[in-house]
Structures are given as C-alpha cells and as structure tokens.
Tab-separated table of C-alpha atoms in Angstrom:
chain	number	residue	atom	x	y	z
A	1	MET	CA	119.344	232.978	73.955
A	2	THR	CA	117.625	230.929	76.279
A	3	THR	CA	119.983	228.300	78.224
A	4	ASP	CA	118.412	225.374	79.021
A	5	PRO	CA	118.240	224.886	83.138
A	6	SER	CA	118.970	221.240	83.033
A	7	ALA	CA	122.028	221.305	81.352
A	8	GLN	CA	124.562	221.451	84.256
A	9	PRO	CA	128.504	221.340	83.218
A	10	LEU	CA	130.251	218.211	84.001
A	11	HIS	CA	132.074	217.681	87.218
A	12	PRO	CA	135.779	217.036	86.826
A	13	SER	CA	135.312	213.214	88.001
A	14	ASP	CA	132.294	212.914	85.986
A	15	GLN	CA	134.991	213.024	83.011
A	16	LEU	CA	136.906	210.024	84.488
A	17	PRO	CA	136.099	206.918	82.635
A	18	PHE	CA	136.549	204.794	85.895
A	19	PRO	CA	133.870	204.746	88.867
A	20	LEU	CA	135.396	207.163	91.593
A	21	ILE	CA	133.815	207.925	95.382
A	22	ARG	CA	134.421	209.612	98.008
A	23	VAL	CA	133.703	209.108	101.615
A	24	ASN	CA	134.065	211.159	105.014
A	25	PRO	CA	135.295	210.049	108.190
A	26	ASP	CA	132.284	208.213	109.190
A	27	TRP	CA	132.159	206.616	105.875
A	28	ARG	CA	129.267	208.225	104.144
A	29	TYR	CA	129.304	208.918	100.625
A	30	THR	CA	130.082	212.753	99.546
A	31	GLU	CA	130.787	212.234	95.907
A	32	ILE	CA	129.741	209.663	93.403
A	33	ASN	CA	130.728	209.981	89.502
A	34	GLN	CA	128.738	209.075	86.898
A	35	ALA	CA	130.852	205.692	86.165
A	36	ALA	CA	130.553	204.962	90.268
A	37	ALA	CA	126.518	205.385	89.848
A	38	GLY	CA	126.007	203.571	86.635
A	39	LEU	CA	127.926	200.487	88.378
A	40	MET	CA	125.537	201.139	91.322
A	41	GLY	CA	122.830	201.253	89.326
A	42	ALA	CA	121.222	204.324	90.492
A	43	PRO	CA	121.790	207.964	90.344
A	44	ALA	CA	124.478	209.480	92.737
A	45	ASP	CA	121.551	211.353	94.689
A	46	ALA	CA	120.037	208.313	96.047
A	47	PHE	CA	123.486	207.403	97.652
A	48	LEU	CA	124.534	210.702	98.735
A	49	GLY	CA	125.013	211.479	102.586
A	50	ARG	CA	124.356	207.371	103.350
A	51	SER	CA	127.006	205.166	104.880
A	52	LEU	CA	128.983	202.980	102.409
A	53	TRP	CA	128.463	200.032	105.239
A	54	ASP	CA	124.801	200.593	105.515
A	55	ILE	CA	124.261	200.196	101.730
A	56	TYR	CA	126.744	197.515	101.170
A	57	PRO	CA	126.756	195.510	104.404
A	58	ALA	CA	128.146	191.910	103.007
A	59	TYR	CA	131.397	193.813	102.146
A	60	GLU	CA	131.851	195.725	105.483
A	61	GLY	CA	134.070	192.869	107.231
A	62	ARG	CA	136.169	192.139	104.098
A	63	TYR	CA	136.772	195.974	103.241
A	64	ARG	CA	136.376	198.275	106.048
A	65	PRO	CA	139.601	197.417	107.818
A	66	LEU	CA	141.507	198.721	104.723
A	67	TYR	CA	139.549	201.850	104.485
A	68	GLU	CA	140.265	202.207	108.141
A	69	GLN	CA	144.146	201.307	107.440
A	70	ALA	CA	143.996	204.098	104.869
A	71	TYR	CA	142.305	206.966	106.842
A	72	ARG	CA	144.241	206.276	110.278
A	73	GLU	CA	147.625	206.059	108.604
A	74	GLN	CA	146.950	208.538	105.916
A	75	ARG	CA	148.657	206.492	103.258
A	76	PRO	CA	147.654	205.299	99.914
A	77	VAL	CA	146.053	201.658	99.889
A	78	SER	CA	145.002	199.516	97.229
A	79	PHE	CA	143.548	196.160	97.026
A	80	GLU	CA	141.686	193.544	94.397
A	81	MET	CA	137.888	193.640	95.043
A	82	TYR	CA	134.881	191.938	93.224
A	83	TYR	CA	131.534	193.725	92.967
A	84	GLU	CA	129.107	191.045	92.641
A	85	PRO	CA	125.727	192.812	91.653
A	86	ALA	CA	127.668	194.028	88.282
A	87	SER	CA	130.059	190.816	88.047
A	88	TYR	CA	132.877	193.466	88.550
A	89	TRP	CA	136.445	193.026	89.434
A	90	ALA	CA	138.949	195.874	90.214
A	91	VAL	CA	141.521	197.082	91.944
A	92	ALA	CA	140.486	199.784	94.441
A	93	TYR	CA	142.751	202.846	95.106
A	94	LEU	CA	142.266	204.645	98.447
A	95	TRP	CA	143.807	208.121	98.829
A	96	PRO	CA	143.385	209.308	101.976
A	97	SER	CA	143.304	213.061	103.167
A	98	PRO	CA	142.586	214.365	106.717
A	99	HIS	CA	138.743	215.286	105.604
A	100	ASP	CA	137.889	212.156	103.382
A	101	VAL	CA	138.893	208.998	101.497
A	102	THR	CA	138.859	209.335	97.556
A	103	VAL	CA	138.420	205.606	95.975
A	104	LEU	CA	138.969	205.083	92.151
A	105	PHE	CA	138.037	201.883	90.730
A	106	HIS	CA	140.201	200.104	87.870
A	107	PRO	CA	138.347	197.355	86.137
A	108	ILE	CA	140.243	194.300	85.585
A	109	ASN	CA	137.656	191.777	84.301
A	110	PRO	CA	139.366	190.924	81.533
A	111	GLU	CA	142.718	189.994	83.461
A	112	LYS	CA	140.514	188.372	86.106
A	113	GLN	CA	138.441	186.136	83.348
A	114	HIS	CA	141.648	185.402	81.551
A	115	ALA	CA	142.915	184.194	84.728
A	116	ASP	CA	139.807	182.328	85.691
A	117	ASP	CA	140.060	180.826	82.259
A	118	LEU	CA	143.286	179.361	82.388
A	119	GLN	CA	142.213	178.137	85.842
A	120	PHE	CA	139.245	176.250	84.462
A	121	LEU	CA	141.097	174.794	81.622
A	122	LEU	CA	144.078	173.676	83.910
A	123	ASP	CA	141.264	171.557	86.114
A	124	THR	CA	140.036	170.678	83.079
A	125	SER	CA	142.974	168.905	81.928
A	126	ARG	CA	143.686	167.148	84.955
A	127	ALA	CA	140.107	165.945	85.149
A	128	LEU	CA	140.221	164.457	81.649
A	129	SER	CA	144.023	163.046	82.017
A	130	GLY	CA	142.770	161.291	85.007
A	131	CYS	CA	140.089	159.306	82.224
A	132	ALA	CA	140.665	155.521	81.912
A	133	ASN	CA	138.211	155.036	79.344
A	134	VAL	CA	135.608	156.705	76.773
A	135	THR	CA	133.308	156.957	79.162
A	136	ASP	CA	135.105	158.524	81.937
A	137	VAL	CA	135.805	161.190	79.213
A	138	LYS	CA	132.297	161.981	77.975
A	139	THR	CA	131.256	162.130	81.702
A	140	VAL	CA	133.799	164.300	83.034
A	141	THR	CA	133.292	166.708	79.831
A	142	VAL	CA	129.882	167.000	80.942
A	143	SER	CA	130.334	167.654	84.035
A	144	ARG	CA	133.001	170.638	82.963
A	145	LEU	CA	130.404	172.407	80.749
A	146	GLN	CA	127.720	171.993	83.021
A	147	ALA	CA	130.260	174.200	85.380
A	148	LEU	CA	130.227	177.108	82.560
A	149	PRO	CA	127.462	179.845	83.677
A	150	PHE	CA	126.832	180.565	79.994
A	151	VAL	CA	126.182	177.334	78.778
A	152	ASN	CA	122.667	176.127	79.016
A	153	ALA	CA	122.407	172.760	77.544
A	154	GLY	CA	125.220	170.230	75.908
A	155	ALA	CA	125.728	167.023	74.709
A	156	VAL	CA	128.986	165.003	73.508
A	157	LEU	CA	128.557	163.094	70.245
A	158	LEU	CA	130.970	160.600	68.677
A	159	ASP	CA	131.532	159.693	65.190
A	160	ARG	CA	129.327	156.248	64.333
A	161	GLY	CA	130.482	155.234	60.828
A	162	GLY	CA	130.250	159.016	59.176
A	163	ARG	CA	127.448	159.842	61.371
A	164	LEU	CA	126.961	161.961	64.622
A	165	GLU	CA	125.200	160.270	67.402
A	166	LEU	CA	124.245	161.476	70.759
A	167	ASP	CA	126.536	159.941	74.081
A	168	GLN	CA	125.872	162.042	76.825
A	169	THR	CA	124.146	165.093	77.267
A	170	PHE	CA	122.700	167.730	79.839
A	171	GLY	CA	120.233	170.633	79.853
A	172	TYR	CA	118.308	169.346	77.091
A	173	ALA	CA	114.537	168.796	77.428
A	174	GLN	CA	113.208	165.308	76.060
A	175	ASP	CA	111.339	166.928	73.174
A	176	VAL	CA	114.156	168.442	72.360
A	177	GLN	CA	116.534	165.910	72.015
A	178	ALA	CA	114.052	163.633	70.540
A	179	HIS	CA	113.887	166.455	67.778
A	180	TRP	CA	117.635	167.703	67.554
A	181	PHE	CA	119.136	164.050	68.026
A	182	HIS	CA	116.869	161.363	67.160
A	183	ARG	CA	114.651	162.824	63.974
A	184	ALA	CA	116.031	163.617	60.341
A	185	ALA	CA	115.723	167.085	60.683
A	186	HIS	CA	117.671	168.892	63.346
A	187	PRO	CA	120.676	171.622	63.770
A	188	LEU	CA	123.339	168.240	63.062
A	189	ASP	CA	121.921	168.508	59.378
A	190	VAL	CA	123.124	172.183	59.029
A	191	LEU	CA	126.085	172.134	61.091
A	192	GLY	CA	127.388	168.665	60.824
A	193	PRO	CA	129.019	169.027	57.829
A	194	LEU	CA	130.861	172.001	58.833
A	195	LEU	CA	133.222	169.482	60.877
A	196	ASP	CA	134.753	168.868	57.565
A	197	ARG	CA	136.116	172.432	57.606
A	198	ARG	CA	137.592	171.201	61.394
A	199	GLU	CA	135.917	174.419	62.755
A	200	ALA	CA	133.290	175.555	65.188
A	201	ALA	CA	130.142	176.426	63.728
A	202	PHE	CA	127.778	178.822	65.429
A	203	CYS	CA	124.587	180.252	64.740
A	204	THR	CA	121.072	181.818	66.718
A	205	CYS	CA	118.167	180.300	66.784
A	206	ASP	CA	116.346	182.712	64.369
A	207	GLU	CA	119.104	181.556	61.880
A	208	LEU	CA	118.077	177.897	62.652
A	209	ARG	CA	114.476	178.721	62.488
A	210	THR	CA	115.203	179.747	58.990
A	211	LEU	CA	116.967	176.620	58.064
A	212	GLN	CA	114.217	174.592	60.226
A	213	PRO	CA	111.031	175.737	60.360
A	214	ASP	CA	109.721	173.451	62.707
A	215	ALA	CA	112.795	172.844	64.658
A	216	VAL	CA	112.130	173.057	68.772
A	217	PHE	CA	114.229	175.188	70.792
A	218	ASN	CA	115.161	174.828	74.363
A	219	PRO	CA	113.797	178.458	76.436
A	220	GLY	CA	116.568	180.516	77.116
A	221	THR	CA	118.641	179.618	74.478
A	222	HIS	CA	120.150	182.350	71.724
A	223	LEU	CA	122.858	180.650	70.023
A	224	ILE	CA	123.501	176.973	68.829
A	225	GLY	CA	127.271	175.641	68.601
A	226	LEU	CA	128.510	172.689	67.684
A	227	LEU	CA	132.444	172.164	68.090
A	228	PRO	CA	134.741	169.342	66.619
A	229	LEU	CA	136.529	167.276	68.503
A	230	THR	CA	139.353	166.571	65.834
A	231	VAL	CA	142.841	165.284	66.467
A	232	GLN	CA	145.573	165.573	63.532
A	233	GLY	CA	142.764	166.039	61.298
A	234	ARG	CA	140.511	163.648	62.154
A	235	VAL	CA	137.242	164.179	63.407
A	236	LEU	CA	136.172	162.015	66.396
A	237	GLY	CA	132.841	163.720	67.007
A	238	GLY	CA	131.412	167.101	68.344
A	239	LEU	CA	130.342	169.183	71.414
A	240	SER	CA	126.978	170.381	70.717
A	241	VAL	CA	125.994	173.546	73.313
A	242	SER	CA	123.247	175.976	73.012
A	243	LEU	CA	124.618	179.383	75.246
A	244	GLN	CA	123.140	182.197	76.836
A	245	HIS	CA	122.749	185.249	74.777
A	246	SER	CA	125.697	187.348	76.420
A	247	ALA	CA	127.726	184.824	75.047
A	248	SER	CA	127.347	185.019	71.760
A	249	ARG	CA	128.814	188.570	71.991
A	250	ASP	CA	131.735	187.787	73.773
A	251	SER	CA	134.379	185.994	71.936
A	252	THR	CA	136.597	185.103	74.982
A	253	ARG	CA	133.751	182.820	75.762
A	254	LEU	CA	133.737	180.974	72.534
A	255	THR	CA	137.630	180.282	72.208
A	256	LEU	CA	137.274	179.205	75.950
A	257	LEU	CA	135.112	176.712	74.693
A	258	GLU	CA	137.109	175.845	71.488
A	259	SER	CA	139.985	175.001	74.245
A	260	VAL	CA	137.380	172.715	75.993
A	261	ALA	CA	136.602	170.638	72.682
A	262	ALA	CA	140.570	170.641	72.061
A	263	LEU	CA	141.209	169.076	75.639
A	264	THR	CA	138.361	166.476	74.899
A	265	ALA	CA	139.594	165.323	71.643
A	266	GLN	CA	142.747	164.852	72.874
A	267	ALA	CA	142.031	162.514	76.194
A	268	LEU	CA	139.114	160.983	73.761
A	269	ALA	CA	141.875	159.889	71.461
A	270	HIS	CA	143.961	158.523	74.207
A	271	ALA	CA	140.818	156.808	75.721
A	272	GLN	CA	140.066	155.319	72.012
A	273	GLU	CA	143.302	153.926	71.985
A	274	HIS	CA	142.930	152.525	75.499
A	275	ASP	CA	139.466	151.119	74.957
A	276	GLU	CA	140.670	149.687	71.884
A	277	LEU	CA	144.049	147.833	73.425
A	278	LEU	CA	141.619	146.368	76.246
A	279	GLU	CA	139.452	145.184	73.374
A	280	TYR	CA	142.501	143.643	71.593
A	281	ARG	CA	143.627	141.955	74.611
A	282	CYS	CA	140.495	140.581	75.316
A	283	ARG	CA	140.171	139.415	72.114
A	284	ALA	CA	143.785	137.915	72.373
A	285	THR	CA	143.322	136.380	75.830
A	286	THR	CA	140.165	134.567	74.473
A	287	VAL	CA	141.963	133.238	71.384
A	288	PHE	CA	144.826	132.424	73.248
A	289	ASN	CA	142.668	130.624	75.982
A	290	SER	CA	141.365	128.519	73.137
A	291	LEU	CA	144.170	127.055	71.557
A	292	SER	CA	144.535	123.367	72.003
A	293	GLU	CA	148.452	124.777	71.504
A	294	GLY	CA	150.684	125.959	74.360
A	295	ILE	CA	152.154	129.433	74.155
A	296	VAL	CA	154.757	130.221	76.648
A	297	LEU	CA	157.127	133.311	76.937
A	298	LEU	CA	160.801	133.565	77.873
A	299	ASP	CA	162.071	136.992	79.235
A	300	ARG	CA	165.231	138.446	79.404
A	301	ASP	CA	165.881	137.418	82.973
A	302	GLY	CA	165.128	133.692	81.858
A	303	ALA	CA	162.092	133.362	83.188
A	304	PHE	CA	159.371	131.427	81.514
A	305	HIS	CA	155.760	132.488	81.631
A	306	PRO	CA	152.666	129.890	80.235
A	307	LEU	CA	150.670	132.653	78.801
A	308	ASN	CA	147.307	129.742	78.462
A	309	PRO	CA	145.541	127.257	80.180
A	310	ALA	CA	147.231	124.799	77.424
A	311	ALA	CA	150.555	125.563	78.387
A	312	GLU	CA	150.071	125.473	82.087
A	313	ASP	CA	148.339	121.977	81.680
A	314	MET	CA	151.397	120.812	79.260
A	315	ILE	CA	154.576	122.731	81.372
A	316	GLY	CA	152.939	124.499	84.320
A	317	HIS	CA	154.414	121.835	87.151
A	318	ILE	CA	158.201	123.017	85.962
A	319	GLN	CA	159.570	125.065	88.442
A	320	ASP	CA	163.034	124.916	87.122
A	321	PRO	CA	163.843	123.818	83.502
A	322	ARG	CA	166.960	123.453	84.073
A	323	GLY	CA	166.332	120.848	86.365
A	324	GLY	CA	166.441	117.777	84.040
A	325	TRP	CA	162.570	118.083	83.252
A	326	ILE	CA	163.578	118.857	79.137
A	327	VAL	CA	165.122	115.552	77.317
A	328	GLN	CA	165.971	114.401	73.495
A	329	ARG	CA	164.677	111.893	71.230
A	330	ASN	CA	167.357	109.567	73.075
A	331	GLY	CA	166.160	110.342	76.664
A	332	ARG	CA	169.068	112.403	77.588
A	333	SER	CA	168.624	116.051	79.282
A	334	MET	CA	168.375	118.436	76.426
A	335	PRO	CA	171.904	120.880	76.861
A	336	GLU	CA	170.075	124.448	77.796
A	337	THR	CA	171.753	126.012	74.767
A	338	ASP	CA	169.708	123.794	72.168
A	339	TRP	CA	166.333	124.717	73.838
A	340	PRO	CA	164.189	126.287	71.096
A	341	LEU	CA	163.503	129.328	73.195
A	342	ILE	CA	167.182	129.833	74.205
A	343	ARG	CA	168.176	129.961	70.710
A	344	SER	CA	165.808	132.423	69.952
A	345	LEU	CA	166.396	134.612	72.600
A	346	GLN	CA	170.189	134.051	72.275
A	347	HIS	CA	170.442	134.467	68.721
A	348	GLY	CA	167.765	135.212	67.551
A	349	GLU	CA	166.966	132.513	65.534
A	350	ARG	CA	163.277	131.075	64.075
A	351	VAL	CA	163.231	127.459	65.218
A	352	THR	CA	160.046	125.516	63.722
A	353	ASP	CA	159.064	122.054	64.456
A	354	HIS	CA	161.293	121.106	66.841
A	355	VAL	CA	160.604	117.924	69.112
A	356	MET	CA	161.650	117.810	72.779
A	357	GLY	CA	160.432	116.031	75.796
A	358	VAL	CA	159.199	117.205	78.941
A	359	ILE	CA	159.023	114.847	82.313
A	360	ASP	CA	155.865	115.656	83.783
A	361	ALA	CA	155.132	114.907	87.781
A	362	GLN	CA	154.369	111.688	87.562
A	363	GLY	CA	157.830	111.101	85.999
A	364	ALA	CA	156.181	110.480	82.282
A	365	THR	CA	157.410	111.898	79.019
A	366	ARG	CA	155.481	113.962	77.038
A	367	TRP	CA	156.922	115.061	73.609
A	368	LEU	CA	156.097	118.359	72.313
A	369	SER	CA	156.634	119.923	68.888
A	370	VAL	CA	157.930	123.214	69.398
A	371	ASN	CA	158.296	126.765	67.125
A	372	ALA	CA	159.775	129.579	68.734
A	373	SER	CA	160.643	133.195	67.443
A	374	PRO	CA	162.681	135.865	69.130
A	375	LEU	CA	160.394	139.288	70.131
A	376	TYR	CA	162.210	142.692	69.626
A	377	ARG	CA	161.295	146.081	71.199
A	378	THR	CA	161.246	149.085	68.708
A	379	ALA	CA	164.841	150.006	68.030
A	380	GLU	CA	166.777	147.326	69.776
A	381	LEU	CA	169.190	144.801	68.081
A	382	HIS	CA	168.823	142.289	70.385
A	383	PRO	CA	165.790	140.274	71.386
A	384	SER	CA	164.083	141.241	74.543
A	385	ALA	CA	162.098	138.087	75.115
A	386	ALA	CA	161.213	134.538	72.900
A	387	VAL	CA	158.040	133.312	72.311
A	388	ALA	CA	157.446	129.605	71.820
A	389	SER	CA	154.123	127.816	70.745
A	390	PHE	CA	154.032	123.708	71.279
A	391	VAL	CA	151.650	121.186	70.404
A	392	ASP	CA	151.344	117.422	72.338
A	393	VAL	CA	152.923	114.922	69.569
A	394	THR	CA	153.255	112.297	72.507
A	395	ARG	CA	151.239	109.604	70.468
A	396	GLN	CA	152.655	110.429	67.111
A	397	THR	CA	156.233	109.975	68.504
A	398	GLN	CA	155.214	106.467	70.218
A	399	TYR	CA	154.129	105.413	67.122
A	400	GLU	CA	156.771	106.612	64.987
A	401	ASP	CA	159.122	104.684	67.415
A	402	GLU	CA	157.003	101.290	67.587
A	403	LEU	CA	157.571	101.451	63.869
A	404	LYS	CA	161.484	101.564	63.831
C-alpha cells in the first residue's frame, strides 16, 4: 500500500473553524492555522517567521499596545477588531505564555452588520423626519440609498394616476433612464404589477433579458428590484434599485432595503399630507382674498382676527369692539351680548342676516349684514371660536330708511 506523500495529518489548530495564530515575543508568526491563512489570502508559509507588524503596519498603532499588555501582564486580553481586506469583524482573544501569544479570532460580522443596519435605519429615520415636503423626502431617500455600498443605482418613482413615473434617480446612465423609465417596454412593466401584491420584487438581469430581450442594462448590475412604498395598503410609489451581485445572496441586505422603503413610505405619506394642506391653505387664502365679503374670527380669548382684505377694509380700524364702534339700527351702541359673533361663541348659535352698524374712523356709520357660526374642536362640547362673514349693505339700509 502506497501512502500519498502530500497527505499530511491536520494540525490540531487546523481543525478549528475559527482563525488562530501564534506570535513569539518578537511578534513573528510561529503558527497560522488554515482558517487564518484563508482569511489572510495566502498559504501559512508565506507569513511564518515574519513580523506581524511588518505585514500589517496599518494596525500596529491600534492593536500592538494590546498585544504588549497581554504579554507583559501575562493575562488574557480581548478586544473588537476589524480586518479591512476581508471586511471581517471579530473579537480577538489573546492568551499569553512566557514563550508566545496565542490569538483566536471569533467572527462577529452578523452582529456588527445588524448594529450597523440599525444605526443606518435610525439615521435614515431622523433624516426623513426632518423633511418638510415631498421633494425633501425624495432627496433624502436617494442620498440614503447612495450611502449603501451594495446599491449601484436607484430611483424614486411616484404613482401618477395609476402609472409609476420617475421622480429622482442616481447611478443610471441616460440611455438606461430613457429605456427603463420613459419607453413603453421597461422592467416596470414586469415588476410594476407586483406592487398590487404589496411586496418587494427582485429579479436578475438574465431574467429581465428573458422578459425584455432588447433591454439596456447598467454595467455591473446583477439584481434589479422594485420595493413598494405603501402605507395602510395604499401604494404611493416604489423604489427601483440595482444591486451588486453579492447583495443578491444576502437576505439581510434585501431586508435593509425593505426597511428603508417602509421609512420612506411613512415620510412620503406625511409629506404628501403636508403638501396637500399647504396647497389647500393657499387656495383657501386666494379664495378668501378674492371675496367681497369680509371674514373675521373671534377666538375664545375675545380677540378679533380679520381674515381677508375685505374684513380689514370694513373693520380693520377697530382696536376694541367694546369701545362703542358697533351700533344697532336705532343708532345706539349694541350690547356685547347681542353681537352675532358673541352669540355664536357663547351659545353656539348660528346667526344669519343680522344687520349692525360699524362706525368708521371718520365717524360715519357703515351698515353690515352678518352671518355667524360657532367653530368646534374635535370632541369639544363648547365652541372654541366663532367665524362671521359680512357684506356692506349701507346703500340698501339708507334706501330703506328713506322709504320709511
């Protein structure tokens, strides 16, 4: 029976699933197991006898004091470390002896990735919470997607009457944008209907080529995805992303993107409500300002607030209505309890076509026909304010007086 001379029994440390090294007091490698050699990217013989700090000078300032402490004090030391060439996070456990220091590296990439993901989502949430409108939400979302190293390109698409339209993008070449987002045949025709299922959809470039043989693809793109932006079952739009090949095999990366989409959807819903409210207020202000009728608000503290130019023109000169500025048809001062706004505020009455006189700055009386209504806050039994509209009926009143 012939024995293969290349077959050597495994060293005990090679049977460990974790990287292990030994260095002597001069910090030269004396042992490197197979897991450590694999992490270092070369056979152990390439490193044995060489100084740890000559091979990794960038790490000397940070980690050498800890190695020296372990050897000097002859007690175990552990610390968290990052090996950049392999994107490898680990806890390094140092066990010293008078002759060497044994180091075992316990990988913690999943824990670190989870912590980093939580921090990323927290930062994203904070950034989105500061958005005042839809434009800000789109800008922040794109910037956060750009911060993810595994995302090659991305776009925010919003629902425009039942069709997704491109609103903001990064990383896509112009020809890709033109093909994907402005022509009839693009991946959204394939992925878009999946939004109705309220779930993220991902497919490879090969799958897209099967569905769209003439499709244009961004170089380096290996996975295309569309993540729905939904709030309470309502689809607001979607995030289109192209990912590096490695991300297609990592469910945690896809979960992170789904979380970003959820945060964006919430911020987008609030921003849309805010934008709609601003638009409504602008329209209401335009309508109020165009009215010939004056609109005035009386708050619970008894303060009058003219709400449009017509009201300013009619009663804007009145600093304190209690100063005898408001009169009855007989010319006498009108008791405060008879004012239409006071009746609405104090008693919840709706007052219509109530004629009263307002003495202007020149001492002339201007007759107004007033309609007043109480205003209630949600779940309140008593009015929180009252609003009134009034028109100038001075000519009509004077004419009626002349006929008497």
